[in-house]
PDB file of C-alpha atoms and ligand atoms in Angstrom:
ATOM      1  CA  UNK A  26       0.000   0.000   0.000  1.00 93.00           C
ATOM      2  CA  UNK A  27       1.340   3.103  -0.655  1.00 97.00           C
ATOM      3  CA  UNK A  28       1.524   6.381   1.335  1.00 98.00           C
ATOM      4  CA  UNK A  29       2.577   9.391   0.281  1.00 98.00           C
ATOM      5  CA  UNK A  30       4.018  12.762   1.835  1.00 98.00           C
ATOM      6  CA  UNK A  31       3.629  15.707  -0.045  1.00 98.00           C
ATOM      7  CA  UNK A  32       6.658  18.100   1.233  1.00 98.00           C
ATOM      8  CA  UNK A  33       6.016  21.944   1.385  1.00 96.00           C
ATOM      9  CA  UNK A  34       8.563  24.601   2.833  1.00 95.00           C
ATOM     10  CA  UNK A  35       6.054  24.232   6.455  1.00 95.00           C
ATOM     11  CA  UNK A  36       4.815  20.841   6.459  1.00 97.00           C
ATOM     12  CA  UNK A  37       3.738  17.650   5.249  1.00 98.00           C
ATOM     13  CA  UNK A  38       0.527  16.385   3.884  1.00 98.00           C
ATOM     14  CA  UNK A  39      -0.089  13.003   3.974  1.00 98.00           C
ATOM     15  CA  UNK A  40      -2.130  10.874   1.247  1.00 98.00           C
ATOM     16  CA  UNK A  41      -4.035   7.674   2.401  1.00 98.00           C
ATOM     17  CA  UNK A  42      -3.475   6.891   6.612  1.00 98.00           C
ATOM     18  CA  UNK A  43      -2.828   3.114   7.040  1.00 97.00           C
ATOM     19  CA  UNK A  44      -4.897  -0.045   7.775  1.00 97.00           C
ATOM     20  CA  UNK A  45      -5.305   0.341  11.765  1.00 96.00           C
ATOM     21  CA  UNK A  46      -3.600   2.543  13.705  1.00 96.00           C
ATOM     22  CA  UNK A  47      -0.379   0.890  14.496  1.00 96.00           C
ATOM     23  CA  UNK A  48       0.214   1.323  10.730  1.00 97.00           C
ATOM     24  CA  UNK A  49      -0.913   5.429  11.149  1.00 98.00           C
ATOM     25  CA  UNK A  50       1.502   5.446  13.977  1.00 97.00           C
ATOM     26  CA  UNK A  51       4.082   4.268  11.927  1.00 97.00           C
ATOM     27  CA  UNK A  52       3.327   6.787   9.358  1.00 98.00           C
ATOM     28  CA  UNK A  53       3.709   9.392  11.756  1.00 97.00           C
ATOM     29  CA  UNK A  54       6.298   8.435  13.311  1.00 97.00           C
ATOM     30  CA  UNK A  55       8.385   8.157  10.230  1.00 97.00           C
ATOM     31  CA  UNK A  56       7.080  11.026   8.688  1.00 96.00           C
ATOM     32  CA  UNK A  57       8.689  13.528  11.288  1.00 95.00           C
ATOM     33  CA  UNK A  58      11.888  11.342  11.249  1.00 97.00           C
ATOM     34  CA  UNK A  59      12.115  11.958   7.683  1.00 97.00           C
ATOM     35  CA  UNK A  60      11.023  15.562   7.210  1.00 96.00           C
ATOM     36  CA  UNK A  61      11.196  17.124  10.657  1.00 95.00           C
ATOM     37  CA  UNK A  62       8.032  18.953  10.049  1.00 96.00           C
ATOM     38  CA  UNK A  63       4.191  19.040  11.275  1.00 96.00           C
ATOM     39  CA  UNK A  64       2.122  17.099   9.715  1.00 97.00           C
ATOM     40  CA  UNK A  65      -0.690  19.514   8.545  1.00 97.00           C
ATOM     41  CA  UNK A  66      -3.272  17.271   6.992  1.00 98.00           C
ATOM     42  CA  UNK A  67      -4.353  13.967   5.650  1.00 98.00           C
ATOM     43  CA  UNK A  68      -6.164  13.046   2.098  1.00 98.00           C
ATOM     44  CA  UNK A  69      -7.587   9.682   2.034  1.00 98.00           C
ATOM     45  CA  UNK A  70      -7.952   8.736  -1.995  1.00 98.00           C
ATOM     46  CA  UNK A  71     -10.868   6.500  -0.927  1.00 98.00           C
ATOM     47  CA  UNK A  72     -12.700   4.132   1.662  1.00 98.00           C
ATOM     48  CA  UNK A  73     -11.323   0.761   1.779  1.00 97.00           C
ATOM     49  CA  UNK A  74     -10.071  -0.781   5.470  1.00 97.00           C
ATOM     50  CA  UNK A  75      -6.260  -0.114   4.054  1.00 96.00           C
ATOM     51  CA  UNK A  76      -6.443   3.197   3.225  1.00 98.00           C
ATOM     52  CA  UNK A  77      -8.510   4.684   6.289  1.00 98.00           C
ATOM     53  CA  UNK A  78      -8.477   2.780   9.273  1.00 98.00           C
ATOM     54  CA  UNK A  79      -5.835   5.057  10.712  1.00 98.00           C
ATOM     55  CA  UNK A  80      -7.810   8.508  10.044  1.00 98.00           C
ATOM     56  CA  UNK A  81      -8.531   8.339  13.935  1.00 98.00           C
ATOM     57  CA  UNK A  82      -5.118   8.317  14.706  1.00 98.00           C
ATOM     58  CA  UNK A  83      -4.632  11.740  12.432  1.00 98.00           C
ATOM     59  CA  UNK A  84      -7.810  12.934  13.554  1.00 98.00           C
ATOM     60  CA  UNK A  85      -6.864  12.828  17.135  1.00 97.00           C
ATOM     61  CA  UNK A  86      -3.584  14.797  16.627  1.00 94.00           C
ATOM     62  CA  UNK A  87      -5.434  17.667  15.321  1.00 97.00           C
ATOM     63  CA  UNK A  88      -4.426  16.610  12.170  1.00 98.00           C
ATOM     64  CA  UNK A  89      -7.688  17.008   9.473  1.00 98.00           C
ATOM     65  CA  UNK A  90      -8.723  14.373   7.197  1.00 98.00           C
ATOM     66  CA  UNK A  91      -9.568  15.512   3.822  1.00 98.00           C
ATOM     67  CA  UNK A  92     -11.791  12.789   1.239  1.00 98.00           C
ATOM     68  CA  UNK A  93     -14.697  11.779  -0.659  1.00 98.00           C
ATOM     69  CA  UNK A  94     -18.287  12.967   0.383  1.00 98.00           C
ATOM     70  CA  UNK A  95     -19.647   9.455   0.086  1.00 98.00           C
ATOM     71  CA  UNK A  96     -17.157   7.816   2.713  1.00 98.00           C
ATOM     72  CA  UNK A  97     -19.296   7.995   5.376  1.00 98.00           C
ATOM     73  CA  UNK A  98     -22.291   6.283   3.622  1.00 98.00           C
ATOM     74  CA  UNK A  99     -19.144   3.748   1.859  1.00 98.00           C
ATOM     75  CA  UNK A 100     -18.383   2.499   5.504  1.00 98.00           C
ATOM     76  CA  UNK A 101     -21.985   2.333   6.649  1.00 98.00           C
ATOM     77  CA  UNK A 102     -22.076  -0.135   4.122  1.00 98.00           C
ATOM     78  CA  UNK A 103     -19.131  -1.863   3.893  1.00 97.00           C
ATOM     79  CA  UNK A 104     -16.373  -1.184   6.403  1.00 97.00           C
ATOM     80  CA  UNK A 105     -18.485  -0.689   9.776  1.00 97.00           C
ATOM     81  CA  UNK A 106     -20.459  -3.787   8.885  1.00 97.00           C
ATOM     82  CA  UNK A 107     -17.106  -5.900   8.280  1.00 95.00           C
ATOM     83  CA  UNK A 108     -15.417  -4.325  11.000  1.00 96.00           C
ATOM     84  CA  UNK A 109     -17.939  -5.360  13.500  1.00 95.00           C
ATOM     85  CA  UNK A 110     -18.031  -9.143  12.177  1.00 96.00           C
ATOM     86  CA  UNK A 111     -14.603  -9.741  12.587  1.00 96.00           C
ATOM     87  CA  UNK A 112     -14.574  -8.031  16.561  1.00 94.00           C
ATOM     88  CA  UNK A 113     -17.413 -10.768  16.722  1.00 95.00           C
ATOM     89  CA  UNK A 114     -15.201 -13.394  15.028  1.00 95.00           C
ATOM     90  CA  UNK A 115     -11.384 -12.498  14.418  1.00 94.00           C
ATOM     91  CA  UNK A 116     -10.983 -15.540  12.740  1.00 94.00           C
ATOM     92  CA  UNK A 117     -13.142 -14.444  10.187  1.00 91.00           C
ATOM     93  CA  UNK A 118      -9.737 -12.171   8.907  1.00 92.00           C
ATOM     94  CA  UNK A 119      -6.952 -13.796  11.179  1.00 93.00           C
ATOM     95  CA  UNK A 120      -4.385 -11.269   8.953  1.00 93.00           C
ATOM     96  CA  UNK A 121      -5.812  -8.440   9.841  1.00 92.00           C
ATOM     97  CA  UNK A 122      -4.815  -6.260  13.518  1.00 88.00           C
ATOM     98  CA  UNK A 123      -8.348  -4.205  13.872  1.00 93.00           C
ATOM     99  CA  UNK A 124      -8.435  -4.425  17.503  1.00 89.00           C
ATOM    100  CA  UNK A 125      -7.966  -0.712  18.307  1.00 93.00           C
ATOM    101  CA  UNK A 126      -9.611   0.608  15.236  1.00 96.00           C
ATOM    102  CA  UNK A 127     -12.121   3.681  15.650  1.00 95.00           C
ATOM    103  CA  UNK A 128     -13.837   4.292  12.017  1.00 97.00           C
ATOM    104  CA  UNK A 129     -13.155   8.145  11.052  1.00 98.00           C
ATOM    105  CA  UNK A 130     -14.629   9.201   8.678  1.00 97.00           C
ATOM    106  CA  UNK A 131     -12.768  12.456   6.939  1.00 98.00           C
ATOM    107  CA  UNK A 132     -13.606  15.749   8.927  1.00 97.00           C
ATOM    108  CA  UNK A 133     -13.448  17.347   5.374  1.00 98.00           C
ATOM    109  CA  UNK A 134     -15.879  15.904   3.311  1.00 98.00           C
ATOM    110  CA  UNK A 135     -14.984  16.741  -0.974  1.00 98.00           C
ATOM    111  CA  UNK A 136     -18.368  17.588  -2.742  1.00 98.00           C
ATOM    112  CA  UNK A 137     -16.420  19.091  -6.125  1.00 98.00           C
ATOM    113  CA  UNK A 138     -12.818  19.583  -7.607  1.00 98.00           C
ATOM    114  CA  UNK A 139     -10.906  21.801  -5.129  1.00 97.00           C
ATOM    115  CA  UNK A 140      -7.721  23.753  -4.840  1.00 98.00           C
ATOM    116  CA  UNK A 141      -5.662  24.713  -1.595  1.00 97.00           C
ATOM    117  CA  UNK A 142      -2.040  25.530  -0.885  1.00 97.00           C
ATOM    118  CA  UNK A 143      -1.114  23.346   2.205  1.00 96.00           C
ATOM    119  CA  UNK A 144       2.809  23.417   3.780  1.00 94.00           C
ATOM    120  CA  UNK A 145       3.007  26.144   1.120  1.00 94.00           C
ATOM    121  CA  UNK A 146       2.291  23.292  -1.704  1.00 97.00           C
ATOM    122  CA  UNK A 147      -0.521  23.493  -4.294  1.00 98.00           C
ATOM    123  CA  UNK A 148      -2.978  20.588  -3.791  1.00 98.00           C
ATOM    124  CA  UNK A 149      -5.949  19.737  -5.970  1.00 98.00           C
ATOM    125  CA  UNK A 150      -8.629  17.354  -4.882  1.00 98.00           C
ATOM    126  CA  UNK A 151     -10.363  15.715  -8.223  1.00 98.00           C
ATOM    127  CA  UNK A 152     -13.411  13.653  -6.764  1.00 98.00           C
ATOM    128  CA  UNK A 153     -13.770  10.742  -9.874  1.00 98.00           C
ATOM    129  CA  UNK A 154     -16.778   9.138 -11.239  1.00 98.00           C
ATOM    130  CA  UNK A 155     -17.798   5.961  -9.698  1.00 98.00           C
ATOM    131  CA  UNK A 156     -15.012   3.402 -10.658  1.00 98.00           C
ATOM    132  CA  UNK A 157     -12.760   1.228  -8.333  1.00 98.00           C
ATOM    133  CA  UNK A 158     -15.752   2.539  -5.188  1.00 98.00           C
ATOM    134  CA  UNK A 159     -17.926   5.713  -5.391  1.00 98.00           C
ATOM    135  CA  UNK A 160     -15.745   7.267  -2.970  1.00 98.00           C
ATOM    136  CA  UNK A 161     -12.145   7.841  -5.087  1.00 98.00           C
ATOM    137  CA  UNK A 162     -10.583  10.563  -5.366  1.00 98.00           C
ATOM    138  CA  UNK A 163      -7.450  12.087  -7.532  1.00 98.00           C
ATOM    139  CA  UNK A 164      -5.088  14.107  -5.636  1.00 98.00           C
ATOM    140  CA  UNK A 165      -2.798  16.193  -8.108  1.00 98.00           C
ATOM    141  CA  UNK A 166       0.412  17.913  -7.019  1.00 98.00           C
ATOM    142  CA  UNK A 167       0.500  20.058 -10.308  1.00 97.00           C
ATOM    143  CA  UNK A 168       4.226  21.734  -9.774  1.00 97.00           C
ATOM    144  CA  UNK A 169       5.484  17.908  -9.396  1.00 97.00           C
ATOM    145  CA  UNK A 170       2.922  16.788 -12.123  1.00 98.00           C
ATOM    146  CA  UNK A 171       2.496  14.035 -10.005  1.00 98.00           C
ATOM    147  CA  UNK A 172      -1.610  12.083  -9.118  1.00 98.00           C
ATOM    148  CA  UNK A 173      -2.079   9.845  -6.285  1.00 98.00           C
ATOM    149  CA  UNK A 174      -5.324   7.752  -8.079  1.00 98.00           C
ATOM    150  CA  UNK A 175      -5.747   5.360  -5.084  1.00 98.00           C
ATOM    151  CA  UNK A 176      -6.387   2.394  -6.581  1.00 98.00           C
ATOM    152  CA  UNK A 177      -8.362   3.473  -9.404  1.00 98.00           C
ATOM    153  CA  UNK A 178      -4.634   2.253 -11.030  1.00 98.00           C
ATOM    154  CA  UNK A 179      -3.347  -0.889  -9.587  1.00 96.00           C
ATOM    155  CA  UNK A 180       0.599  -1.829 -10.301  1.00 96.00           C
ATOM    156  CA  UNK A 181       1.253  -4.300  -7.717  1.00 94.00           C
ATOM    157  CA  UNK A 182      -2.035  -6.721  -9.209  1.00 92.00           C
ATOM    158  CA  UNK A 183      -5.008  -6.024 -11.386  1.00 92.00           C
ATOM    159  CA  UNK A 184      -7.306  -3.978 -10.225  1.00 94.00           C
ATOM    160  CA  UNK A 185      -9.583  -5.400  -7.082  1.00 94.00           C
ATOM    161  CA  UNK A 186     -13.175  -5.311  -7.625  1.00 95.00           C
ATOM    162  CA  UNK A 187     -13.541  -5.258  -3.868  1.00 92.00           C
ATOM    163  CA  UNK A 188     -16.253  -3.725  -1.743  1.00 93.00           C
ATOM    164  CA  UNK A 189     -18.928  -1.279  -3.102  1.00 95.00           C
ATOM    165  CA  UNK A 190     -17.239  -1.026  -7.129  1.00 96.00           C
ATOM    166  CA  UNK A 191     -18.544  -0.333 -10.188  1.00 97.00           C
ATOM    167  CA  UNK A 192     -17.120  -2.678 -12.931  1.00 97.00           C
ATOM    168  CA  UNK A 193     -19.686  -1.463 -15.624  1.00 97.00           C
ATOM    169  CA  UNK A 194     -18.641   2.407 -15.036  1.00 98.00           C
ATOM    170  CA  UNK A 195     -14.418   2.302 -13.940  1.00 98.00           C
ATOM    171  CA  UNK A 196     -12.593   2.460 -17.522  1.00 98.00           C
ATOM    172  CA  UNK A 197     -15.435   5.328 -18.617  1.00 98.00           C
ATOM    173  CA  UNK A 198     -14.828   6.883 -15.293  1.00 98.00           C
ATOM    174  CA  UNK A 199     -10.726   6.790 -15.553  1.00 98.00           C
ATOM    175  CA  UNK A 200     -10.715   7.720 -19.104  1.00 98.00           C
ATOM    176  CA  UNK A 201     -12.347  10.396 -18.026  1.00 98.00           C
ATOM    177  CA  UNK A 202     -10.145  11.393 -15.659  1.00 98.00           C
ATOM    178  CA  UNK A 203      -6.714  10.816 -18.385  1.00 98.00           C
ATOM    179  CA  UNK A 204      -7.671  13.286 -20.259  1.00 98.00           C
ATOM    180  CA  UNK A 205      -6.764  15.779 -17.565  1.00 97.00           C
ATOM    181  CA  UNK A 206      -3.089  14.060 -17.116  1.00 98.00           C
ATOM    182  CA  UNK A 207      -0.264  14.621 -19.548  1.00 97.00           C
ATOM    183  CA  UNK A 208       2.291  11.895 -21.218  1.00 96.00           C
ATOM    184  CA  UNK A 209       5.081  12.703 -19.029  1.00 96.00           C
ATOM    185  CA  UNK A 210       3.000  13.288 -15.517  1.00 98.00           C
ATOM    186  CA  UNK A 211       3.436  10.957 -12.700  1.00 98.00           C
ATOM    187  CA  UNK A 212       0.780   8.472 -11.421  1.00 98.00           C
ATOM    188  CA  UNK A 213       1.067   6.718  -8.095  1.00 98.00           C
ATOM    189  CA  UNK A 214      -1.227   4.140  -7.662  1.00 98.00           C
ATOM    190  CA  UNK A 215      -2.914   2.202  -4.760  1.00 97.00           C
ATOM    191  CA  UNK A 216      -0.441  -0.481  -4.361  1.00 97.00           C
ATOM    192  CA  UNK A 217       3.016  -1.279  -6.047  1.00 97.00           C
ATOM    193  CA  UNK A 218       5.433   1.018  -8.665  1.00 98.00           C
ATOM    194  CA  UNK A 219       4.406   4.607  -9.944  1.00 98.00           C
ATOM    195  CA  UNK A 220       3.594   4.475 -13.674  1.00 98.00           C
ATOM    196  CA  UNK A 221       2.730   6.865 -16.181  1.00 98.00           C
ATOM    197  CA  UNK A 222      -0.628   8.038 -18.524  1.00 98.00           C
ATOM    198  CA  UNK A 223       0.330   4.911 -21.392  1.00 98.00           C
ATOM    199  CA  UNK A 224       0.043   2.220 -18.189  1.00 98.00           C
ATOM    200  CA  UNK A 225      -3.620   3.707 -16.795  1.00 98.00           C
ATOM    201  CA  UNK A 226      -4.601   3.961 -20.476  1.00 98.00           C
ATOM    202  CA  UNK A 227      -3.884   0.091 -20.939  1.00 97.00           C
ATOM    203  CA  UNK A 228      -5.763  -0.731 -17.989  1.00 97.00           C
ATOM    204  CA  UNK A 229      -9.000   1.411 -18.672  1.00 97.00           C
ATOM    205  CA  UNK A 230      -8.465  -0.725 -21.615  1.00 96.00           C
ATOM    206  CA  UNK A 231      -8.650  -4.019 -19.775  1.00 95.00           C
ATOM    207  CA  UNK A 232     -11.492  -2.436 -17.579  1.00 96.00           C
ATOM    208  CA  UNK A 233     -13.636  -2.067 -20.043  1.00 96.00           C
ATOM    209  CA  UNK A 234     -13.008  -5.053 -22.115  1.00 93.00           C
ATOM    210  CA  UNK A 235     -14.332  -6.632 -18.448  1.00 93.00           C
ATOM    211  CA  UNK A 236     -17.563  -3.985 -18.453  1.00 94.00           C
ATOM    212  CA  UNK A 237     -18.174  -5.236 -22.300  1.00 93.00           C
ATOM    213  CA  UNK A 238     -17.981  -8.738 -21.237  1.00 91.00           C
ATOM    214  CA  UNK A 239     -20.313  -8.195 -18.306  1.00 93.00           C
ATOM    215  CA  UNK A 240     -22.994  -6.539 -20.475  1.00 94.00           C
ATOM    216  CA  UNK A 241     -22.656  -8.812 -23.004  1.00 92.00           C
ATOM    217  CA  UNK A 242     -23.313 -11.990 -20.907  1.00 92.00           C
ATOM    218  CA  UNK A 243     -25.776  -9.946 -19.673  1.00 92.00           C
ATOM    219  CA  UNK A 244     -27.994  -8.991 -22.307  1.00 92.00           C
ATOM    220  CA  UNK A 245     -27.282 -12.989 -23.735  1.00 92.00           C
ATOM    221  CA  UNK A 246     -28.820 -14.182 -20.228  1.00 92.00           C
ATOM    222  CA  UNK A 247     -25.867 -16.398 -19.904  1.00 90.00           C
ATOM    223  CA  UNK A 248     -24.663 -16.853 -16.095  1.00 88.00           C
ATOM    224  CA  UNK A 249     -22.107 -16.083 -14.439  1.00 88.00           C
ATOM    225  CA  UNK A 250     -19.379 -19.113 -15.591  1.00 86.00           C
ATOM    226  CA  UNK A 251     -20.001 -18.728 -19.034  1.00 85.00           C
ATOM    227  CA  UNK A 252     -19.432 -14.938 -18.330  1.00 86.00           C
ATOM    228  CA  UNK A 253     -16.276 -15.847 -16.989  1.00 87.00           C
ATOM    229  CA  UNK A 254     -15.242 -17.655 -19.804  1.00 82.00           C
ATOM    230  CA  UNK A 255     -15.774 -14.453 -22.265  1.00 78.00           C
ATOM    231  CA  UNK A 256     -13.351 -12.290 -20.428  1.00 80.00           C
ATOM    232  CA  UNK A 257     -10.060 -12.699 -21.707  1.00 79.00           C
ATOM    233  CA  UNK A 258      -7.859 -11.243 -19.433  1.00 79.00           C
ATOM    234  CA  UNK A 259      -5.375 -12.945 -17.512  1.00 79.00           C
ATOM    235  CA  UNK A 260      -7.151 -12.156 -13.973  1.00 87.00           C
ATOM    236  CA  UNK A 261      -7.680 -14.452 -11.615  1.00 88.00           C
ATOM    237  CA  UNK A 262     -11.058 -16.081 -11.625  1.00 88.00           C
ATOM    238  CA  UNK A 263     -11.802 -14.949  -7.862  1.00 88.00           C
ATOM    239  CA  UNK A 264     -11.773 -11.695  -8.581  1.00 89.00           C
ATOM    240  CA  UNK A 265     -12.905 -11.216 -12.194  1.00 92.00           C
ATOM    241  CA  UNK A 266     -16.370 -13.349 -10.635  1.00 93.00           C
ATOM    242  CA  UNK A 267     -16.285 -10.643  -8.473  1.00 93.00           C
ATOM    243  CA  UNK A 268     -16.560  -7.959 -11.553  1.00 94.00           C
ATOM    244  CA  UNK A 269     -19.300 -10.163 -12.790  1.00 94.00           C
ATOM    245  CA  UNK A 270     -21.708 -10.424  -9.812  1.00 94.00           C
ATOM    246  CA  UNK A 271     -21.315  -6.810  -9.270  1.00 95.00           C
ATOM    247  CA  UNK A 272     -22.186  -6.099 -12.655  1.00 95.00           C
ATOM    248  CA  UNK A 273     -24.821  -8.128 -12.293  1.00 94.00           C
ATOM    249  CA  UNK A 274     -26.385  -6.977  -9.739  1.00 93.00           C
ATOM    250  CA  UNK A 275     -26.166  -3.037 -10.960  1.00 94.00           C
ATOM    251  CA  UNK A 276     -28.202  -3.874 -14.571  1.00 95.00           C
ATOM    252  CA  UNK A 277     -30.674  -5.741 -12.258  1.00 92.00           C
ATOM    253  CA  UNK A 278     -31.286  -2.678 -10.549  1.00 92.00           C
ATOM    254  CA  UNK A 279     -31.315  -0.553 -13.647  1.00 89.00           C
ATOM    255  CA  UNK A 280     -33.644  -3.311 -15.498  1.00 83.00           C
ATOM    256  CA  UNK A 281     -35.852  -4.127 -12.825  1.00 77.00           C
ATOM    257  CA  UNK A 282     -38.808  -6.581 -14.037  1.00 70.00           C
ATOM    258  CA  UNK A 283     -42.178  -5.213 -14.190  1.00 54.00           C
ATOM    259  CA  UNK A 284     -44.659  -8.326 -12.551  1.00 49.00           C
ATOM    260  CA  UNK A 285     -47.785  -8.575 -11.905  1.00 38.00           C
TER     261      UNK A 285
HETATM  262 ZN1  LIG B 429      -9.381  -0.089  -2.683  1.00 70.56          ZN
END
């Protein structure tokens, strides 16, 4: 997972806060090692466990948290609920240390595209079109020409259709977004290497190859294995299934059947 410090001449501002506070404590701790400055605010790029679950930690230091307006209804869904089955039933997640987690949602909520100058640094906050969750944001550092995309652009793996995405909308929703970032600009994803515009490009590609897949199984009625079978990417099955059933589920609700 990566975090990110973005240095000004007065401070730092952090993007994305951990996966429980130990991690956020770490992050502070080695932020202030490193640059010997406060640590003026945090940007979370969007509400999954590993990107948030130390904005208490911030929070509590006086430190704001800047993100998304739909976090908050993001971890009423998904977070809060698997939070609190796996304090019932650790095992549930036996990887993951959630024990002293308090969910935070940002105390800046982002409605529309905004500017500020934080540490003395330029910041702009791009919320994107519903995608890898309804709650990412782009964070653009525009005298580095550097964008934090969250994991909107995956590098480590292909992109996780984890809780809350929208497989149908994410390569309309990123190419979107490209269109705003140059060649040579920098992109830092979620998780693993930066990369640059050509990489994101290829994978809105590969998104929506998986959204045309998806629609097509859908409007043959075929289920969800045979929908598997059409999408040739080299995913693994676990996750593209995922894609599917989300799919799925979203032209249900746009197609709902008239009975009676
Ligand atoms: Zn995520």
């Amino acid at each position: 997972m990566n975090v990110i410090a973005i240095v000004g001449p007065t401070g730092v501002t952090v993007v994305d806060t951990g996966g429980s506070p130990a991690e956020a404590h770490e992050i502070v701790t080695e932020l202030k090692k490193r640059f010997g400055m406060p640590i003026i605010g945090a940007i979370n790029t969007h509400a999954h466990y590993d990107h948030c679950f130390g904005n208490a930690v911030f929070e509590a230091n006086g430190v704001p948290v800047m993100g998304h307006h739909r976090i908050p209804a993001h971890f009423g869904a998904f977070e809060g609920p698997r939070l609190d089955a796996w304090r019932a039933d650790p095992t549930l997640e036996p990887d993951k240390d959630w024990a002293g987690v308090v969910l935070a949602q940002p105390s800046v909520l982002i409605h529309q595209p905004m500017e500020f100058t934080a540490g003395g640094r330029v910041i702009t906050c791009l919320p994107i079109a519903q995608g890898h969750t309804d709650t990412d944001l782009a964070i653009h550092v525009p005298d580095a020409r550097v964008w934090m995309l969250g994991d909107v652009i995956e590098e480590a793996g292909p992109p996780m259709f984890g809780s809350g995405s929208w497989p149908l909308d994410w390569a309309t929703s990123l190419e979107e977004l490209l269109l705003k970032v140059c060649p040579t600009d920098v992109i830092v994803p979620g998780h693993g290497q930066v990369v640059d515009r050509e990489f994101a490009i290829r994978q809105a590609r590969a998104l929506a190859a998986v959204a045309q897949a998806i629609r097509g199984a859908w409007t043959a009625g075929v289920g969800i294995e045979d929908a598997l079978d059409a999408v040739q990417l080299p995913w693994p099955k676990w996750m593209l299934r995922s894609a599917i059933e989300q799919g799925f589920s979203q032209l249900a609700a746009e197609h709902p059947t008239v009975e009676g």
